[in-house]
CSV table of C-alpha atoms in Angstrom, one decimal:
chain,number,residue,atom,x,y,z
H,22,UNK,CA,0.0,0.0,0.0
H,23,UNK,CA,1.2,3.5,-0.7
H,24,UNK,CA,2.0,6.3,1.8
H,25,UNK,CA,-1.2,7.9,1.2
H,26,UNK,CA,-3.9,4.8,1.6
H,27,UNK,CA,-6.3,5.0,4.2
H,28,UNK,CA,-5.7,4.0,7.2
H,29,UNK,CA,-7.3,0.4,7.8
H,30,UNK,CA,-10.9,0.5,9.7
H,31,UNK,CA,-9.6,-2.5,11.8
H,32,UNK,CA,-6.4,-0.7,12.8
H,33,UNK,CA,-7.7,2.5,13.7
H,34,UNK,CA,-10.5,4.6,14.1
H,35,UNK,CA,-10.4,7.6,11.7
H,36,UNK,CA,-9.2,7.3,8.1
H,37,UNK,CA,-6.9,10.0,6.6
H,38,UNK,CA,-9.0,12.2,4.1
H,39,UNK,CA,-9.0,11.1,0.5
H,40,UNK,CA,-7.1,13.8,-1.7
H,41,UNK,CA,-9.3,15.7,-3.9
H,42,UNK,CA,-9.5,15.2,-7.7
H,43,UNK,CA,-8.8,18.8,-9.3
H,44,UNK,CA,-12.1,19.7,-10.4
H,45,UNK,CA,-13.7,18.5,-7.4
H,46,UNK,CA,-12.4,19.5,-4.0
H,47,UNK,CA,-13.7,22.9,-4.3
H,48,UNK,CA,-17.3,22.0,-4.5
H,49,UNK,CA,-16.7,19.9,-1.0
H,50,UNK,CA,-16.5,23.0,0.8
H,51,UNK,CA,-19.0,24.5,-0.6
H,52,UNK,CA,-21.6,21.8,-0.5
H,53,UNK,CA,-21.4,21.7,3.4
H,54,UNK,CA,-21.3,25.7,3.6
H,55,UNK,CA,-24.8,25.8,3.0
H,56,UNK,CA,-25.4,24.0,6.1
H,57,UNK,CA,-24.0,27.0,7.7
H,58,UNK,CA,-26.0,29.2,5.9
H,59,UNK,CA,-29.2,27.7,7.5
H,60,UNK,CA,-28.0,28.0,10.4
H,61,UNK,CA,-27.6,31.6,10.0
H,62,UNK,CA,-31.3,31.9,8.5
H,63,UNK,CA,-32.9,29.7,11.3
H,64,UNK,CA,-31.3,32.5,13.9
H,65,UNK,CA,-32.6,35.7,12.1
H,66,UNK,CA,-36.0,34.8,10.8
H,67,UNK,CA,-37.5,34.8,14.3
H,68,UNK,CA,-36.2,38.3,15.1
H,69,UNK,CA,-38.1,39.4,12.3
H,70,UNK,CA,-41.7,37.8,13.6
H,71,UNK,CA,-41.6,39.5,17.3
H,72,UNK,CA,-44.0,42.3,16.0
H,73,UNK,CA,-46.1,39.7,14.2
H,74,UNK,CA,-46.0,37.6,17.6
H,75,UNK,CA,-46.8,40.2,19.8
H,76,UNK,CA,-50.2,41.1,17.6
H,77,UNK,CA,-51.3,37.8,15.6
H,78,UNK,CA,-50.6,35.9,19.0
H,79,UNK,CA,-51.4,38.8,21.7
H,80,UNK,CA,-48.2,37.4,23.3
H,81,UNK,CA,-46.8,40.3,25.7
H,82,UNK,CA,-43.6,42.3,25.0
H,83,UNK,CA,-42.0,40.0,28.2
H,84,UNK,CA,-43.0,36.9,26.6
H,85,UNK,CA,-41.6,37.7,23.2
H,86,UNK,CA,-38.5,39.1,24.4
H,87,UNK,CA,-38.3,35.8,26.6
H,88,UNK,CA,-39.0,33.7,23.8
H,89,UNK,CA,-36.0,35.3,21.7
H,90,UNK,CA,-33.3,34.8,24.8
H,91,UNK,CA,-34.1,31.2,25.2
H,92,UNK,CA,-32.6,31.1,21.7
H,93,UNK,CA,-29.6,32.0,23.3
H,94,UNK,CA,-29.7,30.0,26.4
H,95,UNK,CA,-29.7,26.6,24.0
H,96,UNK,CA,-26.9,28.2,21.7
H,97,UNK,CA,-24.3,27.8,24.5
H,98,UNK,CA,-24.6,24.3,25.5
H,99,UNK,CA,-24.8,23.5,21.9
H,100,UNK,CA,-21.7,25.2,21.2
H,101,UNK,CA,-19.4,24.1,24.3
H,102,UNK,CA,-20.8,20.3,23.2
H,103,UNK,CA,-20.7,20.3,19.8
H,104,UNK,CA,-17.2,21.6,19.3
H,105,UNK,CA,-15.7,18.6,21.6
H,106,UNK,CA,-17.6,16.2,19.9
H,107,UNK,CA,-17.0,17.4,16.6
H,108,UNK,CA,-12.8,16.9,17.8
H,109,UNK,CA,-14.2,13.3,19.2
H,110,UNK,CA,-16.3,11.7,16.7
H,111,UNK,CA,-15.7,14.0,13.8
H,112,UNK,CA,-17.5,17.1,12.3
H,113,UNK,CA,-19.4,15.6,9.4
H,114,UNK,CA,-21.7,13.3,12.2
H,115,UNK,CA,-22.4,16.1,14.5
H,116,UNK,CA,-23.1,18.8,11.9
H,117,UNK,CA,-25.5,16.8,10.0
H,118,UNK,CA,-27.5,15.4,13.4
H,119,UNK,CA,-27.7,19.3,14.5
H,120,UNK,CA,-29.3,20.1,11.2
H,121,UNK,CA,-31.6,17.6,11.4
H,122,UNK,CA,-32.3,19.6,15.0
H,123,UNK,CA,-32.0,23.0,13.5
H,124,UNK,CA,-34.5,21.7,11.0
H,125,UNK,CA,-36.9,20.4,13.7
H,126,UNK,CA,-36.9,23.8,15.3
H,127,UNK,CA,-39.0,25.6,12.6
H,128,UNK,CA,-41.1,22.9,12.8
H,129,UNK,CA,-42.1,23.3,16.2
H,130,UNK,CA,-42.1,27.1,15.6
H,131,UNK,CA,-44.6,26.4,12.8
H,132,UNK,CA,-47.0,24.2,14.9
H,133,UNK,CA,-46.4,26.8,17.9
H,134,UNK,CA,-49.0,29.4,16.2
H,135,UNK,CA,-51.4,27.1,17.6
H,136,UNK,CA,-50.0,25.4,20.1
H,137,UNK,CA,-48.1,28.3,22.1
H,138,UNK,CA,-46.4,26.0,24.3
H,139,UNK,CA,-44.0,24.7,21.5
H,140,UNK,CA,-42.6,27.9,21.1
H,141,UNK,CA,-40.2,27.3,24.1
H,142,UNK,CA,-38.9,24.4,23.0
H,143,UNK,CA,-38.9,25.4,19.4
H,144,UNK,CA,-36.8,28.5,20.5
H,145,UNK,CA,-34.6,26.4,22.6
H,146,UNK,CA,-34.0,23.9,19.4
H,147,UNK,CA,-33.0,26.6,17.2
H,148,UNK,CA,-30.8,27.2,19.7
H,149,UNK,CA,-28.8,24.1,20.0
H,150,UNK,CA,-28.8,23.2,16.3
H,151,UNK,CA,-27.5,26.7,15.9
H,152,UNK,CA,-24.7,26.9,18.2
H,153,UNK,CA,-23.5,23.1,17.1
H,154,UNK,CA,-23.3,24.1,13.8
H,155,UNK,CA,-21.4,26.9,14.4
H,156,UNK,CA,-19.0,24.7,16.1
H,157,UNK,CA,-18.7,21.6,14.3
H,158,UNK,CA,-20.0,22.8,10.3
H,159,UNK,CA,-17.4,26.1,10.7
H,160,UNK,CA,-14.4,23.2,11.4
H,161,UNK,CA,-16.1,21.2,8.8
H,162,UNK,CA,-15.8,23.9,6.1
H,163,UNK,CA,-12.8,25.6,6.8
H,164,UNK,CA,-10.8,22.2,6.4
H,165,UNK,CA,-12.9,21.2,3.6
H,166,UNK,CA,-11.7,24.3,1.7
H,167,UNK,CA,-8.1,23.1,2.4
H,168,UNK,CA,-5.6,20.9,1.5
H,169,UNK,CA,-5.7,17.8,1.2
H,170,UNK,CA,-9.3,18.7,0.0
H,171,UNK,CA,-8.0,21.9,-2.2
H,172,UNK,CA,-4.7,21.3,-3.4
H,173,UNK,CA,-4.1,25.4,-3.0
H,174,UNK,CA,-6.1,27.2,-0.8
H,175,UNK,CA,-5.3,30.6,1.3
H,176,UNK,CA,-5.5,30.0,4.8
H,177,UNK,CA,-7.5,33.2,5.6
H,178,UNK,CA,-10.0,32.3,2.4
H,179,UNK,CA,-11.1,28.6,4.1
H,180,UNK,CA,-11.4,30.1,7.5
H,181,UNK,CA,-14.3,32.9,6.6
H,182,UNK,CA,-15.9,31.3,4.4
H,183,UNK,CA,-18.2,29.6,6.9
H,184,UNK,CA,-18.7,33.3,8.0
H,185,UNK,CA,-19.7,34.0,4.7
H,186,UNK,CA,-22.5,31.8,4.4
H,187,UNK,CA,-23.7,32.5,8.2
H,188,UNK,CA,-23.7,35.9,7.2
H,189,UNK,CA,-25.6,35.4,4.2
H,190,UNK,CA,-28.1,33.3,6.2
H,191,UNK,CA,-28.5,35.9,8.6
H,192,UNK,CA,-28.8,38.7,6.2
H,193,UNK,CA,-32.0,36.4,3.7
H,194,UNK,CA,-33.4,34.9,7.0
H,195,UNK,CA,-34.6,38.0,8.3
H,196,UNK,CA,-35.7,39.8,5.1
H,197,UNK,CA,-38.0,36.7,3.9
H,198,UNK,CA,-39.7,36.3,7.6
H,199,UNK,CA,-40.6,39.9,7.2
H,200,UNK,CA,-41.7,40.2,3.9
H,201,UNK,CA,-43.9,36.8,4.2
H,202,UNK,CA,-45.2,38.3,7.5
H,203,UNK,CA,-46.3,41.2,5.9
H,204,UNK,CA,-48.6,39.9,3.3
H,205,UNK,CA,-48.4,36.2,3.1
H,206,UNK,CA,-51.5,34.6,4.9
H,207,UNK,CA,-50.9,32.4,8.3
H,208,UNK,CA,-47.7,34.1,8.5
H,209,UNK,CA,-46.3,32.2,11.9
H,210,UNK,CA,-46.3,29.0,9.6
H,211,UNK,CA,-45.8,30.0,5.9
H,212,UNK,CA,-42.8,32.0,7.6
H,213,UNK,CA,-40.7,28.9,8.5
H,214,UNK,CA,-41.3,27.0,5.1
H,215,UNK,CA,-38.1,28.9,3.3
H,216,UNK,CA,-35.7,27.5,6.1
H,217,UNK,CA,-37.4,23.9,6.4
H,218,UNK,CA,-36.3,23.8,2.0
H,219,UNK,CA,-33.0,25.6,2.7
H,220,UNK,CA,-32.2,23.4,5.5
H,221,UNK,CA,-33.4,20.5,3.4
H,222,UNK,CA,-31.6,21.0,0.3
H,223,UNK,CA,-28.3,21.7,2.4
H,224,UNK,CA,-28.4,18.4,4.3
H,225,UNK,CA,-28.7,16.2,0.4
H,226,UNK,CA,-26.2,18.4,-0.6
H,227,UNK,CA,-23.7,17.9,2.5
H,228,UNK,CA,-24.9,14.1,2.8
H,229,UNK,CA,-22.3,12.7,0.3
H,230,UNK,CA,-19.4,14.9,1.5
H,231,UNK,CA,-16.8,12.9,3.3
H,232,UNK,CA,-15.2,13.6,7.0
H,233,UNK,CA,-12.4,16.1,7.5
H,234,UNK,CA,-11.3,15.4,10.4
H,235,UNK,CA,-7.3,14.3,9.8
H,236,UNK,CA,-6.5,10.8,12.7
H,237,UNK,CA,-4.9,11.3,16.3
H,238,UNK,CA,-1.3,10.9,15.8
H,239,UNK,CA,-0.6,7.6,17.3
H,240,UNK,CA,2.0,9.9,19.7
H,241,UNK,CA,-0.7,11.6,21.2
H,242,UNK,CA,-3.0,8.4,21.8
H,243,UNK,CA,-0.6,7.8,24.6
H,244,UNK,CA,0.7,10.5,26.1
H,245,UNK,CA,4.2,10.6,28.0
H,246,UNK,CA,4.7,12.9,30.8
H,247,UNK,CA,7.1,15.3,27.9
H,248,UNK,CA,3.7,15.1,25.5
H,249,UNK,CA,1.0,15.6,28.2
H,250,UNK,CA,0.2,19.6,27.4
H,251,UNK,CA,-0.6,17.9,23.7
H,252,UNK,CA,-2.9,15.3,24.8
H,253,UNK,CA,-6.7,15.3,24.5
H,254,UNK,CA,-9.7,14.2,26.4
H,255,UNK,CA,-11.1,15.4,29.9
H,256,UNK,CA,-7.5,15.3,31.4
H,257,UNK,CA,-6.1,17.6,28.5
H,258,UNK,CA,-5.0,21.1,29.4
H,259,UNK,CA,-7.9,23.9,28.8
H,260,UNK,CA,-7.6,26.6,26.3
H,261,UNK,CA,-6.9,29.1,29.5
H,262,UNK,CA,-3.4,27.0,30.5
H,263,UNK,CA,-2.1,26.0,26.7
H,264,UNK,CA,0.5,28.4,24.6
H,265,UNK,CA,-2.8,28.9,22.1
H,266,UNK,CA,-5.3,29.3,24.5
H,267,UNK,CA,-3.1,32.2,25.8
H,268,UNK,CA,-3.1,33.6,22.4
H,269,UNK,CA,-6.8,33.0,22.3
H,270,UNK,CA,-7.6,34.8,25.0
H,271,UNK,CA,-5.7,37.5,23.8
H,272,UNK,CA,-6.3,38.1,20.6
H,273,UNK,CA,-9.7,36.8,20.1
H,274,UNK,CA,-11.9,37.0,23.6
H,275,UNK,CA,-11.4,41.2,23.5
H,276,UNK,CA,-13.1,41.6,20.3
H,277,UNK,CA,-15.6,38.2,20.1
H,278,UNK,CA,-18.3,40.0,21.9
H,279,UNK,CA,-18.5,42.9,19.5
H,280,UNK,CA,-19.2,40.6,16.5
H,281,UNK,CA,-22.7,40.4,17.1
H,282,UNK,CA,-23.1,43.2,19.6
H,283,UNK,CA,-22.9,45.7,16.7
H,284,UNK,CA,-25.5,43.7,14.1
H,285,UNK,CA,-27.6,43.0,17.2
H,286,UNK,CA,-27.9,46.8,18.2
H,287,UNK,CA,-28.3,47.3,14.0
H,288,UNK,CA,-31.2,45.1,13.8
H,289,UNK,CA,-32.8,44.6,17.1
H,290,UNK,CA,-32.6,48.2,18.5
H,291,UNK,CA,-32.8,50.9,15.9
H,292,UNK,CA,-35.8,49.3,14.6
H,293,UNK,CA,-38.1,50.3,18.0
H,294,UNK,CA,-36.3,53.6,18.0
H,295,UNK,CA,-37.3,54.8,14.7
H,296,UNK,CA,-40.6,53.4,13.6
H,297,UNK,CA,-43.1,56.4,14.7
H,298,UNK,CA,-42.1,57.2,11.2
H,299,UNK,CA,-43.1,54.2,9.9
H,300,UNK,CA,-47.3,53.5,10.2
H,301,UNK,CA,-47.8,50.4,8.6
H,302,UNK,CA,-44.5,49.2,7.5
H,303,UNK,CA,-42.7,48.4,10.8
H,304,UNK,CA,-42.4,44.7,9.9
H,305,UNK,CA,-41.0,45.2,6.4
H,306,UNK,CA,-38.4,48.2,7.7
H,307,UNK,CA,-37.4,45.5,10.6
H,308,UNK,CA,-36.6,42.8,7.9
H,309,UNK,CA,-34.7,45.2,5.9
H,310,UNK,CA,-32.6,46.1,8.5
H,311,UNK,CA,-31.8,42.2,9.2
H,312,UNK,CA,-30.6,41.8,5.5
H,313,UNK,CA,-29.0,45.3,5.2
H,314,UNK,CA,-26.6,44.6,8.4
H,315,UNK,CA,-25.3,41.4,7.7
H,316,UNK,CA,-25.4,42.1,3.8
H,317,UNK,CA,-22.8,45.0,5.0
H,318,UNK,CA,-20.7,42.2,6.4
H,319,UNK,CA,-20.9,40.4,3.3
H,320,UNK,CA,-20.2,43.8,0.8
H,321,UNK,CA,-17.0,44.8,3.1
H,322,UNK,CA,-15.0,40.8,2.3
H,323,UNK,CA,-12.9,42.2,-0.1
H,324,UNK,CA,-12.3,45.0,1.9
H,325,UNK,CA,-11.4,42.8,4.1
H,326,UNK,CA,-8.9,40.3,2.1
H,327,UNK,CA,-6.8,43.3,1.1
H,328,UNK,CA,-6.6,44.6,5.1
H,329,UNK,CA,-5.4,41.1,6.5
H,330,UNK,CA,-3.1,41.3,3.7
H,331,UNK,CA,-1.5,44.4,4.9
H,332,UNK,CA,-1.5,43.6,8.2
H,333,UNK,CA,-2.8,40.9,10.7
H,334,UNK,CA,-4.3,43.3,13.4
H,335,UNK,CA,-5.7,45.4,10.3
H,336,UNK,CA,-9.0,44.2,9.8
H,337,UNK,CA,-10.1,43.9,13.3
H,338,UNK,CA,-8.6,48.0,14.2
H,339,UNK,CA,-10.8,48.8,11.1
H,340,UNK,CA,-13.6,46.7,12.1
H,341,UNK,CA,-13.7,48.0,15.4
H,342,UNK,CA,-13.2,51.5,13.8
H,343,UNK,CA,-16.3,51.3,11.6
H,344,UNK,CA,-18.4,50.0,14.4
H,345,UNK,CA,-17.4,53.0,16.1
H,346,UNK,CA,-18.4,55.5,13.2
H,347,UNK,CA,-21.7,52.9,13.4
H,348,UNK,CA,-22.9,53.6,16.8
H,349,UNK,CA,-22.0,57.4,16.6
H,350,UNK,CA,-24.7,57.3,14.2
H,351,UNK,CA,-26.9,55.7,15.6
H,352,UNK,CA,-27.4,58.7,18.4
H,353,UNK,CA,-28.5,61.4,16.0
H,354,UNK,CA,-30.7,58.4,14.1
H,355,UNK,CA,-32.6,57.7,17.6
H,356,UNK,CA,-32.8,61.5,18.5
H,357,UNK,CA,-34.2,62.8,15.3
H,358,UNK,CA,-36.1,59.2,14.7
H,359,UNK,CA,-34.6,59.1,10.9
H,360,UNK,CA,-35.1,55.5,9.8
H,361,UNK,CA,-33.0,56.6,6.6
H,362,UNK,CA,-30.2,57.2,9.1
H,363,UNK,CA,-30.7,54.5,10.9
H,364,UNK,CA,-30.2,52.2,7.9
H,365,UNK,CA,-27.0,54.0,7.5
H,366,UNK,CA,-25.8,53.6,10.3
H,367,UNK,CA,-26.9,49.9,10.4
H,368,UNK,CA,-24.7,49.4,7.2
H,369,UNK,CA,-21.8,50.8,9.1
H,370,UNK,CA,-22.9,48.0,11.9
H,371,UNK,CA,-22.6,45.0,9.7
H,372,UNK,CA,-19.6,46.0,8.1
H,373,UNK,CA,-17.9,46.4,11.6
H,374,UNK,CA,-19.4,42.6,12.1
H,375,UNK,CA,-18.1,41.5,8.6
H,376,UNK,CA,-14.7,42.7,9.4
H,377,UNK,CA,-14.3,41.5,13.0
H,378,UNK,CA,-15.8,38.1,12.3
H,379,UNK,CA,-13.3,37.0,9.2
H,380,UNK,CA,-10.6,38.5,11.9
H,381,UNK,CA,-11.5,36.1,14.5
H,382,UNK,CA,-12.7,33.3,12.2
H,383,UNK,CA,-9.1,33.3,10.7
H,384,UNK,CA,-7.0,34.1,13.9
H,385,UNK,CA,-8.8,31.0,15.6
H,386,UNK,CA,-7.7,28.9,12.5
H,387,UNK,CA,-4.3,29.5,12.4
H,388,UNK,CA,-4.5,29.5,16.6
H,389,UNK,CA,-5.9,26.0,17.1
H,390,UNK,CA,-4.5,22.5,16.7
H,391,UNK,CA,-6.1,20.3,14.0
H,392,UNK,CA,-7.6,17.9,17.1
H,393,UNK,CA,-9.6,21.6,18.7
H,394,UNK,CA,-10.3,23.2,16.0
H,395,UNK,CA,-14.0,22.8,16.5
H,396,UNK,CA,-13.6,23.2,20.0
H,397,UNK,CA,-11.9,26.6,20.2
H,398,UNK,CA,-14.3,27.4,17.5
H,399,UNK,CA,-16.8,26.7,20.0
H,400,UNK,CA,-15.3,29.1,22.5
H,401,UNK,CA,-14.8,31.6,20.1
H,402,UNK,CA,-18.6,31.6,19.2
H,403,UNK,CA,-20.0,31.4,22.8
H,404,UNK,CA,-17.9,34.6,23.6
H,405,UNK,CA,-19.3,36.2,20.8
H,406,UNK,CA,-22.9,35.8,21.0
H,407,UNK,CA,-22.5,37.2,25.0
H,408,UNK,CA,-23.2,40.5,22.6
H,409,UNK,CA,-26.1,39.4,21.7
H,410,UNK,CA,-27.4,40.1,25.0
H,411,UNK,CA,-26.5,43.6,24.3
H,412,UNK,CA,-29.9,45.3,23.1
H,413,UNK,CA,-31.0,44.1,26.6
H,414,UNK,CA,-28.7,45.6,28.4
H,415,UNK,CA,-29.5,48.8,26.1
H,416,UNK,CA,-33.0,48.7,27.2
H,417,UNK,CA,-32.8,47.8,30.9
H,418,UNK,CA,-30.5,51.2,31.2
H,419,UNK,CA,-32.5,53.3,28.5
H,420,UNK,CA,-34.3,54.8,31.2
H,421,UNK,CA,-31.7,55.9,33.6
H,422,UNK,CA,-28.8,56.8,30.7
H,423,UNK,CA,-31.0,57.6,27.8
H,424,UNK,CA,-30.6,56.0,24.3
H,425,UNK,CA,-28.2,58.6,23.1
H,426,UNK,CA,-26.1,58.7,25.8
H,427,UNK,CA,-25.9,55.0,26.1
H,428,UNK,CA,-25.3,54.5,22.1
H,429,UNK,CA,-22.4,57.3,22.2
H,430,UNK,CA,-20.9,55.3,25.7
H,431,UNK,CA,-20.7,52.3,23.1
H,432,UNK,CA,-19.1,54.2,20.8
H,433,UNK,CA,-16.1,55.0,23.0
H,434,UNK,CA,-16.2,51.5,24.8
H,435,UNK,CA,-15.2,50.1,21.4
H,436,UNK,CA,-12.4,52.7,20.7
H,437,UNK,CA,-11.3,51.5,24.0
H,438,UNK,CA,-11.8,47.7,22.6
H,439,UNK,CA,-10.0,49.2,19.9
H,440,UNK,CA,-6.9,50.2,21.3
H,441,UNK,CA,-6.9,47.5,24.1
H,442,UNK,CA,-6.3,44.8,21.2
H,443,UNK,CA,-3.4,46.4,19.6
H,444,UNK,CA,-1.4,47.1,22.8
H,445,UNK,CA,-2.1,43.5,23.8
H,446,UNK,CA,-0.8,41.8,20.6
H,447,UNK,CA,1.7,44.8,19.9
H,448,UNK,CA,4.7,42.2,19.8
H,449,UNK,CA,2.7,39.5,17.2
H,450,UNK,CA,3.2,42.2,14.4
């Protein structure tokens, strides 16, 4: 047998991944990044139903807002499981069992117009399926878009490219909720039915895609005392005591929160704060905020190549930058209750978002060994959706602060973010 056969089944677990015919490896990745892009669209199309929620249903403003944290509260466990087991048993089994949950979750949101109670539990599914796709299908793709897959790829191209299509979920989730709400009939059901295809159609198209995940070197199955900070498994060193877990925490935690506390303030906030404005069309306005934010992130990639290529720290100082300009907007928007403003400054929003999550997507590739990639892809995510907690906070101080004064306070805290990262990774330039 040559040096490149598989490894046997009866002599070890994993087998090595196949090389990729030219022709053919690029479509791997990008048969199992649509799974990631349902992901995204399961996430936003609910935020685009609360007004449709509170007055089809007669559900109270508490209720609904409840209803959109739970989302949350079943992200993280998905993540901080889904990324081990994705290192354990491989990515391709646990990205395609949490579709088949992200999947389920519109179905219960769909039977939930009737039967309120399901909404919890749908909620909570979307949740779960989200965060372990984030986890496990981000891993998936990035390796998928890399050698031996792709006999050239650049590093920073297969890392965001999962970002891309969560981005792009986020950005068509929204809009198509909203615009369906608005004038399709039985709205809290016909809704859902875009995602259920989507999701669909990316699970036949993922199905045939082979596992990425490259074998345990048989040094590391048994550790010796010299090899222990390399070993894996409940005894292995966290990402807080390893040489990349260092690096994680400082290069990646400081900025993770921001990548969805900016789209989250862009298309859950300035919404509210500017629809007197906008009798009759609140719905559609809210959906086109939800595509125009993360579309931003999606616009501002190639902005984005040609920064990382300049410099490392570039894209996530310019990201942060642009968020900045974003939220400084957003106080005049909110005073003067200009929903064309708004929309600017939502743009600005996303495109902070765009840049900081292909910063952090990348950094966390290059950061993590090939047996925790999905786990510190995991971590990463479950830092960064703490922001999504952030119109919340917004609210709950609104009427001590006021809106303008807490939106300009954000404005400086991420100058400060700004500046924090560069003097803590001044020496990695």
């Amino acid at each position: 047998m040559s040096a490149t056969t598989h490894h046997d089944k009866t002599r070890g677990r994993w087998q090595s991944p196949r090389p990729a015919r030219p022709g053919t490896a690029p479509r791997y990745g990008l048969r199992t990044a649509w799974v990631m892009m349902a992901s995204g669209w399961s996430a936003n199309q609910f935020s685009a139903l609360l007004g449709a929620y509170r007055s089809n249903l007669g559900l109270s403003e508490s209720t609904v807002t409840g209803l959109f944290a739970v989302y949350v509260v079943g992200l993280v466990p998905g993540l901080l499981v889904g990324g081990p087991l994705a290192d354990r048993h491989g990515r391709r089994p646990v990205a395609l069992v949490a579709l088949g949950v992200n999947l389920a979750s519109s179905v219960f949101l769909m039977v939930g117009s009737t039967a309120h109670w399901l909404l919890l539990p749908g909620r909570f599914l979307t949740g779960v399926g989200a965060g372990a796709l984030l986890a496990a299908g981000s891993a998936w793709v990035k390796e998928l878009s890399s050698p031996p897959f792709v006999a050239e790829a650049a590093p920073a191209a297969a890392a965001k490219r999962a970002g891309l299509f969560v981005s792009a979920g986020f950005a068509s989730g929204g809009l198509v909720a909203s615009m369906i709400a608005q004038w399709a009939p039985h709205p809290l059901v016909t809704a859902y039915l875009p995602h259920l295809v989507l999701a669909s159609a990316a699970g036949l198209a993922a199905l045939p895609v082979p596992e990425s995940r490259q074998p345990r070197p048989a040094a590391t199955a048994r550790p010796t005392a010299s090899a222990a900070p390399a070993a894996t498994g409940p005894g292995a060193p966290t990402p807080s005591t390893s040489a990349y877990g260092r690096r994680f925490l400082r290069a990646v935690v400081p900025l993770a929160p921001w990548v969805f506390a900016a789209p989250a303030i862009g298309f859950a906030t300035l919404p509210g704060l500017v629809d007197d404005g906008l009798s009759g069309w609140q719905t559609v306005y809210a959906g086109i905020m939800t595509a125009v934010v993360p579309g931003a992130g999606l616009v501002v990639q190639p902005l984005a190549r040609r920064l990382a290529a300049r410099s490392r720290l570039a894209t996530a100082a310019i990201g942060m930058l642009v968020t900045t300009v974003g939220l400084a907007l957003a106080a005049p928007a909110a005073a003067l209750e200009q929903p064309a403003l708004a929309l600017v400054s939502g743009a600005l929003l996303g495109a902070g978002y765009g840049l900081a999550l292909t910063y952090a997507l990348t950094e966390v590739a290059a950061l993590a060994p090939p047996d925790r990639l999905a786990r510190l892809t995991a971590y990463f995510w479950t830092t960064a959706y703490i922001g999504m907690f952030t119109p919340y906070v917004i609210a709950l101080l609104s009427g001590t602060f006021g809106m303008t004064t807490l939106l300009l306070t954000g404005a400086v805290l991420a100058v400060v973010t700004c500046v924090g990262l560069l003097w803590l990774n001044r020496d990695e330039e």
